Tab-separated table of C-alpha atoms and ligand atoms in Angstrom:
chain	number	residue	atom	x	y	z
A	1083	MET	CA	0.000	0.000	0.000
A	1084	SER	CA	1.969	2.980	-1.219
A	1085	GLU	CA	-0.902	5.307	-1.953
A	1086	ARG	CA	-1.188	8.144	0.563
A	1087	VAL	CA	-4.558	9.386	1.726
A	1088	GLY	CA	-5.344	12.549	3.684
A	1089	LEU	CA	-7.953	12.905	6.400
A	1090	VAL	CA	-8.695	16.554	7.102
A	1091	LEU	CA	-9.394	16.983	10.805
A	1092	CYS	CA	-10.933	20.256	11.795
A	1093	PRO	CA	-12.453	19.961	15.275
A	1094	GLU	CA	-12.690	23.785	15.407
A	1095	ALA	CA	-15.369	23.505	12.725
A	1096	ARG	CA	-17.814	22.446	15.445
A	1097	ILE	CA	-18.626	26.168	15.729
A	1098	TYR	CA	-20.503	25.708	12.424
A	1099	ASP	CA	-23.680	25.303	14.469
A	1100	HIS	CA	-27.059	26.811	13.607
A	1101	GLY	CA	-28.288	26.086	17.120
A	1102	PRO	CA	-30.417	23.530	18.941
A	1103	GLY	CA	-33.053	21.826	16.841
A	1104	HIS	CA	-31.377	22.615	13.499
A	1105	PRO	CA	-30.818	19.429	11.464
A	1106	LEU	CA	-27.231	20.248	10.400
A	1107	ARG	CA	-25.737	19.542	13.812
A	1108	PRO	CA	-21.958	19.408	14.219
A	1109	ASP	CA	-22.207	15.986	15.894
A	1110	ARG	CA	-22.664	14.456	12.419
A	1111	VAL	CA	-19.074	15.233	11.593
A	1112	LEU	CA	-17.651	14.742	15.094
A	1113	LEU	CA	-19.167	11.243	15.310
A	1114	THR	CA	-17.762	10.476	11.843
A	1115	TRP	CA	-14.217	11.341	12.922
A	1116	ASP	CA	-14.810	9.295	16.097
A	1117	LEU	CA	-15.890	6.260	14.075
A	1118	ILE	CA	-12.970	6.579	11.646
A	1119	HIS	CA	-10.703	6.701	14.695
A	1120	ALA	CA	-12.468	3.814	16.474
A	1121	CYS	CA	-11.988	1.707	13.326
A	1122	GLU	CA	-8.295	2.708	13.447
A	1123	LEU	CA	-8.399	3.993	9.888
A	1124	ASP	CA	-6.558	7.154	10.913
A	1125	ALA	CA	-3.720	4.999	12.264
A	1126	LEU	CA	-3.021	3.254	8.946
A	1127	PRO	CA	0.537	3.909	7.776
A	1128	ASN	CA	-0.714	5.416	4.493
A	1129	VAL	CA	-3.132	7.859	6.157
A	1130	ALA	CA	-1.969	11.407	6.856
A	1131	ARG	CA	-3.906	13.733	9.138
A	1132	ILE	CA	-4.298	17.133	7.549
A	1133	PRO	CA	-4.914	20.105	9.833
A	1134	CYS	CA	-7.305	22.849	8.810
A	1135	GLU	CA	-6.949	26.583	8.720
A	1136	ALA	CA	-9.643	29.169	8.015
A	1137	ALA	CA	-9.755	30.262	4.379
A	1138	ASP	CA	-8.834	33.940	4.004
A	1139	ASP	CA	-11.128	36.476	2.363
A	1140	VAL	CA	-9.220	36.407	-0.924
A	1141	THR	CA	-9.798	32.671	-1.216
A	1142	ILE	CA	-13.470	32.853	-0.213
A	1143	GLU	CA	-13.939	35.694	-2.685
A	1144	LEU	CA	-12.850	33.441	-5.541
A	1145	VAL	CA	-16.521	32.423	-5.326
A	1146	HIS	CA	-18.379	34.860	-3.058
A	1147	THR	CA	-18.901	38.611	-3.308
A	1148	PRO	CA	-17.052	40.868	-0.853
A	1149	GLU	CA	-20.440	42.316	0.219
A	1150	PHE	CA	-21.688	38.857	1.168
A	1151	VAL	CA	-18.514	38.017	3.103
A	1152	ASP	CA	-18.748	41.335	4.924
A	1153	ALA	CA	-22.439	40.775	5.744
A	1154	THR	CA	-21.719	37.249	6.988
A	1155	ARG	CA	-18.950	38.505	9.247
A	1156	ARG	CA	-21.011	41.363	10.680
A	1157	ALA	CA	-24.207	39.355	11.131
A	1158	GLY	CA	-22.242	36.684	12.993
A	1159	HIS	CA	-20.906	39.311	15.368
A	1160	GLY	CA	-24.312	40.591	16.390
A	1161	GLU	CA	-24.488	43.667	14.170
A	1162	ASP	CA	-27.853	44.779	12.862
A	1163	GLY	CA	-28.407	45.004	9.126
A	1164	ASP	CA	-30.508	43.880	6.216
A	1165	TRP	CA	-29.166	40.340	6.433
A	1166	ALA	CA	-32.264	38.801	4.843
A	1167	ARG	CA	-30.956	40.210	1.563
A	1168	PHE	CA	-28.089	37.720	1.886
A	1169	GLY	CA	-30.290	34.752	2.741
A	1170	TYR	CA	-29.981	34.995	6.524
A	1171	GLY	CA	-32.899	34.847	8.918
A	1172	PRO	CA	-35.352	32.489	10.586
A	1173	GLY	CA	-35.691	29.069	8.906
A	1174	ASP	CA	-32.923	27.255	7.039
A	1175	ASN	CA	-30.188	29.846	7.547
A	1176	PRO	CA	-30.532	31.419	10.980
A	1177	ILE	CA	-27.801	33.848	11.953
A	1178	PHE	CA	-25.414	32.192	14.383
A	1179	ASP	CA	-22.406	33.317	16.381
A	1180	ARG	CA	-19.105	33.551	14.417
A	1181	MET	CA	-20.829	32.537	11.203
A	1182	HIS	CA	-18.036	33.862	8.981
A	1183	GLU	CA	-15.326	32.166	11.040
A	1184	ALA	CA	-17.252	28.869	10.927
A	1185	GLY	CA	-17.818	29.016	7.173
A	1186	ALA	CA	-14.201	30.047	6.595
A	1187	LEU	CA	-12.972	27.006	8.562
A	1188	VAL	CA	-15.123	24.630	6.516
A	1189	ALA	CA	-13.954	26.242	3.269
A	1190	GLY	CA	-10.352	26.207	4.522
A	1191	ALA	CA	-10.663	22.494	5.287
A	1192	SER	CA	-11.785	21.753	1.721
A	1193	VAL	CA	-8.979	23.923	0.360
A	1194	ALA	CA	-6.545	21.991	2.588
A	1195	ALA	CA	-7.807	18.755	1.012
A	1196	ALA	CA	-7.429	20.253	-2.471
A	1197	GLN	CA	-3.955	21.559	-1.687
A	1198	ALA	CA	-2.768	18.210	-0.313
A	1199	VAL	CA	-3.971	16.443	-3.459
A	1200	TRP	CA	-2.742	19.071	-5.912
A	1201	SER	CA	0.739	19.200	-4.348
A	1202	GLY	CA	0.995	15.426	-4.605
A	1203	ASP	CA	1.394	14.954	-0.834
A	1204	VAL	CA	-1.566	12.574	-0.967
A	1205	GLU	CA	-3.586	11.023	-3.770
A	1206	HIS	CA	-6.964	11.295	-2.088
A	1207	ALA	CA	-8.197	13.588	0.689
A	1208	PHE	CA	-11.462	13.758	2.613
A	1209	ASN	CA	-13.026	16.716	4.428
A	1210	ALA	CA	-16.079	15.348	6.226
A	1211	ALA	CA	-16.993	18.846	7.437
A	1212	GLY	CA	-17.373	20.128	3.873
A	1213	GLY	CA	-19.892	19.789	1.089
A	1214	LEU	CA	-21.943	22.936	1.748
A	1215	HIS	CA	-23.150	22.958	-1.841
A	1216	HIS	CA	-26.160	25.299	-1.723
A	1217	ALA	CA	-24.400	28.580	-0.903
A	1218	MET	CA	-24.507	31.054	-3.774
A	1219	PRO	CA	-22.063	33.876	-4.590
A	1220	ALA	CA	-24.052	36.505	-2.686
A	1221	ARG	CA	-26.491	34.464	-0.627
A	1222	ALA	CA	-26.573	31.742	2.036
A	1223	SER	CA	-28.942	28.887	1.225
A	1224	GLY	CA	-29.948	25.454	2.467
A	1225	PHE	CA	-27.868	25.521	5.684
A	1226	CYS	CA	-24.806	26.644	3.700
A	1227	VAL	CA	-22.824	29.818	4.404
A	1228	TYR	CA	-19.821	29.454	2.084
A	1229	ASP	CA	-19.730	27.014	-0.810
A	1230	ASP	CA	-16.626	25.055	0.165
A	1231	PRO	CA	-16.679	22.646	-2.805
A	1232	ALA	CA	-16.849	25.607	-5.194
A	1233	VAL	CA	-14.098	27.421	-3.285
A	1234	ALA	CA	-11.883	24.316	-3.495
A	1235	ILE	CA	-12.564	24.009	-7.242
A	1236	ALA	CA	-11.802	27.702	-7.810
A	1237	TRP	CA	-8.621	27.300	-5.750
A	1238	LEU	CA	-7.546	24.352	-7.932
A	1239	LEU	CA	-8.183	26.332	-11.127
A	1240	ARG	CA	-6.118	29.209	-9.765
A	1241	ALA	CA	-3.368	26.734	-8.799
A	1242	GLY	CA	-3.169	25.621	-12.422
A	1243	ALA	CA	-5.617	22.754	-12.823
A	1244	GLU	CA	-7.037	22.824	-16.329
A	1245	ARG	CA	-10.179	20.771	-15.827
A	1246	ILE	CA	-12.117	19.687	-12.740
A	1247	ALA	CA	-14.962	17.181	-12.594
A	1248	TYR	CA	-17.393	17.653	-9.707
A	1249	VAL	CA	-19.698	14.757	-8.843
A	1250	ASP	CA	-22.431	15.389	-6.270
A	1251	VAL	CA	-24.394	12.431	-4.856
A	1252	ASP	CA	-26.228	14.368	-2.129
A	1253	VAL	CA	-30.011	13.875	-2.235
A	1254	HIS	CA	-30.357	17.599	-3.010
A	1255	HIS	CA	-29.299	19.178	-6.285
A	1256	GLY	CA	-25.736	20.531	-6.202
A	1257	ASP	CA	-27.045	23.928	-7.233
A	1258	GLY	CA	-24.196	26.070	-5.872
A	1259	PRO	CA	-21.290	24.573	-7.859
A	1260	GLN	CA	-23.546	24.177	-10.910
A	1261	PHE	CA	-24.587	27.838	-10.826
A	1262	ILE	CA	-21.109	29.142	-9.994
A	1263	PHE	CA	-19.444	27.241	-12.862
A	1264	TYR	CA	-22.383	27.207	-15.285
A	1265	ASP	CA	-20.504	29.125	-17.976
A	1266	GLU	CA	-17.104	27.584	-17.171
A	1267	PRO	CA	-15.986	24.955	-19.705
A	1268	ARG	CA	-13.142	23.885	-17.388
A	1269	VAL	CA	-15.580	22.515	-14.789
A	1270	LEU	CA	-17.924	19.587	-15.373
A	1271	THR	CA	-20.644	19.333	-12.700
A	1272	ILE	CA	-22.714	16.160	-12.384
A	1273	SER	CA	-25.451	15.961	-9.772
A	1274	LEU	CA	-27.597	12.939	-8.913
A	1275	HIS	CA	-30.496	13.987	-6.716
A	1276	GLU	CA	-34.127	13.675	-5.761
A	1277	TYR	CA	-36.293	15.927	-7.894
A	1278	ALA	CA	-39.921	16.791	-7.236
A	1279	PRO	CA	-41.902	20.019	-7.480
A	1280	TRP	CA	-41.963	20.449	-3.704
A	1281	PHE	CA	-38.374	19.345	-3.062
A	1282	PHE	CA	-35.505	21.726	-2.193
A	1283	PRO	CA	-33.900	23.530	-4.011
A	1284	GLY	CA	-36.154	22.977	-7.056
A	1285	THR	CA	-33.391	23.134	-9.665
A	1286	GLY	CA	-31.488	20.282	-11.316
A	1287	GLY	CA	-33.827	19.297	-14.134
A	1288	LEU	CA	-32.654	17.592	-17.312
A	1289	SER	CA	-32.721	20.820	-19.296
A	1290	GLU	CA	-29.972	22.493	-17.218
A	1291	ARG	CA	-26.933	21.629	-19.341
A	1292	GLY	CA	-24.426	24.446	-18.943
A	1293	GLY	CA	-24.247	27.992	-20.218
A	1294	ARG	CA	-23.028	29.468	-23.494
A	1295	GLY	CA	-19.615	28.060	-24.311
A	1296	ALA	CA	-20.013	25.365	-21.667
A	1297	GLU	CA	-22.872	23.334	-23.113
A	1298	GLY	CA	-22.850	19.822	-21.694
A	1299	CYS	CA	-20.685	20.847	-18.716
A	1300	ALA	CA	-23.645	20.619	-16.333
A	1301	VAL	CA	-25.323	17.218	-16.114
A	1302	ASN	CA	-28.309	16.437	-13.922
A	1303	VAL	CA	-29.818	13.088	-12.998
A	1304	PRO	CA	-33.151	13.988	-11.360
A	1305	PHE	CA	-34.536	10.923	-9.573
A	1306	PRO	CA	-38.117	10.532	-8.427
A	1307	PRO	CA	-38.746	9.948	-4.707
A	1308	PHE	CA	-38.434	6.309	-3.550
A	1309	THR	CA	-35.569	5.395	-5.850
A	1310	GLY	CA	-33.751	2.386	-4.375
A	1311	ASP	CA	-30.160	1.111	-4.272
A	1312	GLU	CA	-30.194	-0.769	-7.572
A	1313	ALA	CA	-31.625	1.922	-9.819
A	1314	TRP	CA	-29.504	4.613	-8.156
A	1315	LEU	CA	-26.311	2.567	-8.528
A	1316	ASP	CA	-27.086	1.614	-12.123
A	1317	ALA	CA	-27.462	5.302	-12.971
A	1318	LEU	CA	-24.257	6.253	-11.168
A	1319	ARG	CA	-22.320	3.436	-12.838
A	1320	SER	CA	-23.621	4.012	-16.342
A	1321	ILE	CA	-23.523	7.834	-16.427
A	1322	VAL	CA	-20.730	9.200	-14.253
A	1323	PRO	CA	-17.633	7.210	-15.324
A	1324	PRO	CA	-18.128	7.657	-19.099
A	1325	LEU	CA	-18.718	11.403	-18.754
A	1326	VAL	CA	-15.804	11.991	-16.398
A	1327	ARG	CA	-13.457	9.849	-18.496
A	1328	ARG	CA	-14.425	11.792	-21.592
A	1329	PHE	CA	-13.772	15.099	-19.776
A	1330	ARG	CA	-10.257	13.996	-18.645
A	1331	PRO	CA	-10.139	16.130	-15.484
A	1332	ASP	CA	-6.963	16.876	-13.555
A	1333	VAL	CA	-8.886	16.359	-10.314
A	1334	LEU	CA	-12.117	14.623	-9.314
A	1335	VAL	CA	-14.028	16.502	-6.594
A	1336	THR	CA	-16.958	14.691	-4.993
A	1337	GLN	CA	-19.674	15.776	-2.584
A	1338	LEU	CA	-20.762	12.687	-0.656
A	1339	GLY	CA	-24.013	13.727	1.043
A	1340	CYS	CA	-25.795	10.700	2.496
A	1341	ASP	CA	-29.265	12.187	2.912
A	1342	THR	CA	-30.264	9.680	0.206
A	1343	HIS	CA	-30.648	7.085	2.982
A	1344	ALA	CA	-34.078	5.464	3.356
A	1345	THR	CA	-34.368	6.753	6.929
A	1346	ASP	CA	-33.272	10.340	6.300
A	1347	PRO	CA	-35.829	12.747	7.768
A	1348	LEU	CA	-35.427	15.408	5.052
A	1349	ALA	CA	-35.782	13.335	1.871
A	1350	GLN	CA	-37.572	10.358	0.354
A	1351	MET	CA	-34.982	8.181	-1.345
A	1352	GLN	CA	-34.596	4.489	-0.458
A	1353	LEU	CA	-30.873	3.867	-0.250
A	1354	THR	CA	-29.041	1.674	2.231
A	1355	THR	CA	-25.377	1.715	3.222
A	1356	ARG	CA	-24.707	-0.803	0.446
A	1357	ALA	CA	-25.134	2.020	-2.055
A	1358	TYR	CA	-22.464	4.063	-0.271
A	1359	ARG	CA	-20.018	1.171	-0.217
A	1360	GLU	CA	-20.505	0.596	-3.952
A	1361	ALA	CA	-20.487	4.293	-4.812
A	1362	ALA	CA	-17.180	4.613	-2.970
A	1363	THR	CA	-15.675	1.876	-5.146
A	1364	ILE	CA	-17.054	3.379	-8.353
A	1365	LEU	CA	-15.724	6.858	-7.531
A	1366	HIS	CA	-12.371	5.524	-6.317
A	1367	ASP	CA	-11.841	3.519	-9.506
A	1368	LEU	CA	-12.890	6.559	-11.505
A	1369	ALA	CA	-10.388	8.841	-9.748
A	1370	HIS	CA	-7.568	6.500	-10.756
A	1371	ASP	CA	-8.926	5.816	-14.182
A	1372	ALA	CA	-9.769	9.363	-15.248
A	1373	ALA	CA	-8.010	11.853	-12.947
A	1374	GLY	CA	-4.579	10.367	-12.276
A	1375	GLY	CA	-5.771	9.301	-8.821
A	1376	ARG	CA	-6.356	12.900	-7.707
A	1377	TRP	CA	-9.561	12.808	-5.609
A	1378	VAL	CA	-10.846	15.472	-3.242
A	1379	ALA	CA	-13.920	14.359	-1.307
A	1380	THR	CA	-16.220	16.272	1.003
A	1381	GLY	CA	-19.131	15.305	3.210
A	1382	GLY	CA	-22.462	16.988	2.624
A	1383	GLY	CA	-26.037	16.445	3.756
A	1384	GLY	CA	-27.228	13.587	5.936
A	1385	TYR	CA	-29.549	14.118	8.856
A	1386	GLN	CA	-29.528	10.732	10.592
A	1387	TRP	CA	-26.554	12.201	12.407
A	1388	ALA	CA	-25.812	9.238	14.688
A	1389	ARG	CA	-27.457	6.295	12.900
A	1390	VAL	CA	-26.306	6.823	9.297
A	1391	VAL	CA	-23.852	9.670	8.600
A	1392	PRO	CA	-20.834	8.316	10.536
A	1393	ARG	CA	-21.221	4.873	8.979
A	1394	ALA	CA	-21.690	6.232	5.439
A	1395	TRP	CA	-18.636	8.491	5.539
A	1396	THR	CA	-16.468	5.935	7.305
A	1397	LEU	CA	-17.278	3.501	4.483
A	1398	TYR	CA	-16.249	6.119	1.919
A	1399	PHE	CA	-13.055	6.912	3.790
A	1400	ALA	CA	-12.166	3.227	4.244
A	1401	GLU	CA	-12.441	2.755	0.487
A	1402	MET	CA	-10.215	5.780	-0.122
A	1403	ALA	CA	-7.646	4.392	2.306
A	1404	GLY	CA	-7.792	0.934	0.728
A	1405	ALA	CA	-9.031	-0.616	3.993
A	1406	GLU	CA	-11.879	-2.977	4.798
A	1407	PRO	CA	-13.109	-2.428	8.375
A	1408	PRO	CA	-14.952	-5.328	10.067
A	1409	ASP	CA	-18.717	-5.162	9.614
A	1410	ASP	CA	-19.350	-4.870	13.375
A	1411	LEU	CA	-18.973	-1.327	14.666
A	1412	PRO	CA	-16.575	-0.874	17.601
A	1413	GLU	CA	-18.375	-1.272	20.971
A	1414	GLY	CA	-16.960	1.907	22.460
A	1415	TRP	CA	-18.198	3.989	19.536
A	1416	ILE	CA	-21.690	2.475	19.715
A	1417	GLU	CA	-21.917	3.322	23.422
A	1418	ALA	CA	-20.802	6.894	22.906
A	1419	ALA	CA	-23.152	7.406	19.944
A	1420	GLU	CA	-26.118	5.906	21.807
A	1421	PHE	CA	-25.390	8.105	24.801
A	1422	GLN	CA	-25.476	11.215	22.597
A	1423	LEU	CA	-28.525	10.102	20.635
A	1424	ARG	CA	-30.340	8.787	23.716
A	1425	GLY	CA	-31.440	5.926	21.490
A	1426	GLU	CA	-30.156	2.884	19.679
A	1427	VAL	CA	-27.810	2.986	16.723
A	1428	PRO	CA	-27.207	0.134	14.236
A	1429	THR	CA	-24.313	-2.104	15.235
A	1430	THR	CA	-23.045	-2.999	11.744
A	1431	PHE	CA	-22.022	-1.097	8.627
A	1432	SER	CA	-24.185	-3.362	6.475
A	1433	GLU	CA	-27.970	-3.199	6.449
A	1434	PRO	CA	-30.717	-5.520	5.241
A	1435	ALA	CA	-31.598	-4.929	1.577
A	1436	LEU	CA	-34.822	-3.011	1.036
A	1437	GLY	CA	-35.483	-4.417	-2.430
A	1438	PRO	CA	-36.538	-2.351	-5.423
A	1439	GLY	CA	-37.870	1.135	-4.729
A	1440	GLU	CA	-41.228	2.384	-5.987
A	1441	GLY	CA	-39.373	5.011	-8.004
A	1442	ASP	CA	-36.962	2.599	-9.710
A	1443	ARG	CA	-38.805	2.288	-13.016
A	1444	GLU	CA	-39.009	6.021	-13.499
A	1445	ALA	CA	-35.417	6.441	-12.278
A	1446	ARG	CA	-34.208	3.992	-14.933
A	1447	ARG	CA	-36.177	5.817	-17.609
A	1448	ILE	CA	-34.591	9.123	-16.595
A	1449	ALA	CA	-31.100	7.601	-16.491
A	1450	ALA	CA	-31.620	6.300	-20.045
A	1451	GLU	CA	-32.676	9.791	-21.116
A	1452	VAL	CA	-29.551	11.309	-19.544
A	1453	ARG	CA	-27.388	8.762	-21.376
A	1454	ALA	CA	-29.101	9.549	-24.662
A	1455	MET	CA	-28.791	13.317	-24.175
A	1456	ASN	CA	-25.079	12.953	-23.477
A	1457	ALA	CA	-24.333	10.393	-26.193
A	1458	ILE	CA	-23.352	7.714	-23.692
A	1459	ASP	CA	-23.493	4.177	-24.999
A	1460	GLY	CA	-26.046	2.246	-22.903
A	1461	ASP	CA	-23.512	-0.440	-22.012
A	1462	ALA	CA	-20.817	2.004	-20.946
A	1463	GLY	CA	-19.495	2.256	-17.438
B	1084	ZN	ZN1	-28.665	17.390	0.985
B	1085	ZN	ZN1	-6.738	5.040	-4.553
């Protein structure tokens, strides 16, 4: 095992906290790092721990407007102002203490992952705290202050990368990176997500294909609710590798939201942890096959913060690190997680299969349409 893998650890990012009762609680990420540690994946000889540092304004402003950064800083320090104009207020994006500092740490952690990969220190790097893919240039959205995947991509372009492929498997459309790079032919964005008239953020339909000069550089796979493991994996396998291989990126950036899980409280997909294990293999193979091994991965959504998120992201990280943890979760971790949850957590990574989802037929039809629109041979992948 010669391949080096980076694990970005950023415990300071726990200040990214919208307050009690908000679904994006910091424990999701803290319990993930705890499980990675309990499985001794961070002690593997090929795993490097990467520290984080807040991104500076110049870096954040590769993506965000100075007015938005200024508003975020002032709102998070208790100043009064018209913060609603920037997306802040009651609901999804409440103003919280040190909001700018928190967002800058998350963005800095994704930049640290990008830097470690781009410099060649590691081949793959994972920032579990990242993946805040709804933030827009001048507006917070969907629990996201700064768009750390977009900042990392912009950082890579500035560092000299010629092409970046961004693959987003969160249950919500990756609208931030798609919008930010819509007219940018050097960035291919592919998002697989649940899509329904009432479902956040409402974008990500088949017709969104990239702006003038970048046609085909945005690809969307809009699944109906109740899509299950098999149809979701078949779409991922048959669409993402051929497109990314054709694009020949210097770096593969992935957002690994796991709010696609059947038990997630904010969405209606039907996935189990098997999908995450397989997706990890598909994306890992793809990074080597199409991007010279350079793979920057972030977390993302996932609101079963004790029962699902730590297992999902530990499975992804284990694949990156070339390790196969035992199926039984470590006892000590289970106890700690159950204490925090005040309820039971699953004791294994694997889960019983749920069988085909009610949405599978429609999901397969849409996947076929995406393949046809993008001239992908049906047997590819
Ligand atoms: Zn999400
Ligand atoms: Zn590898």
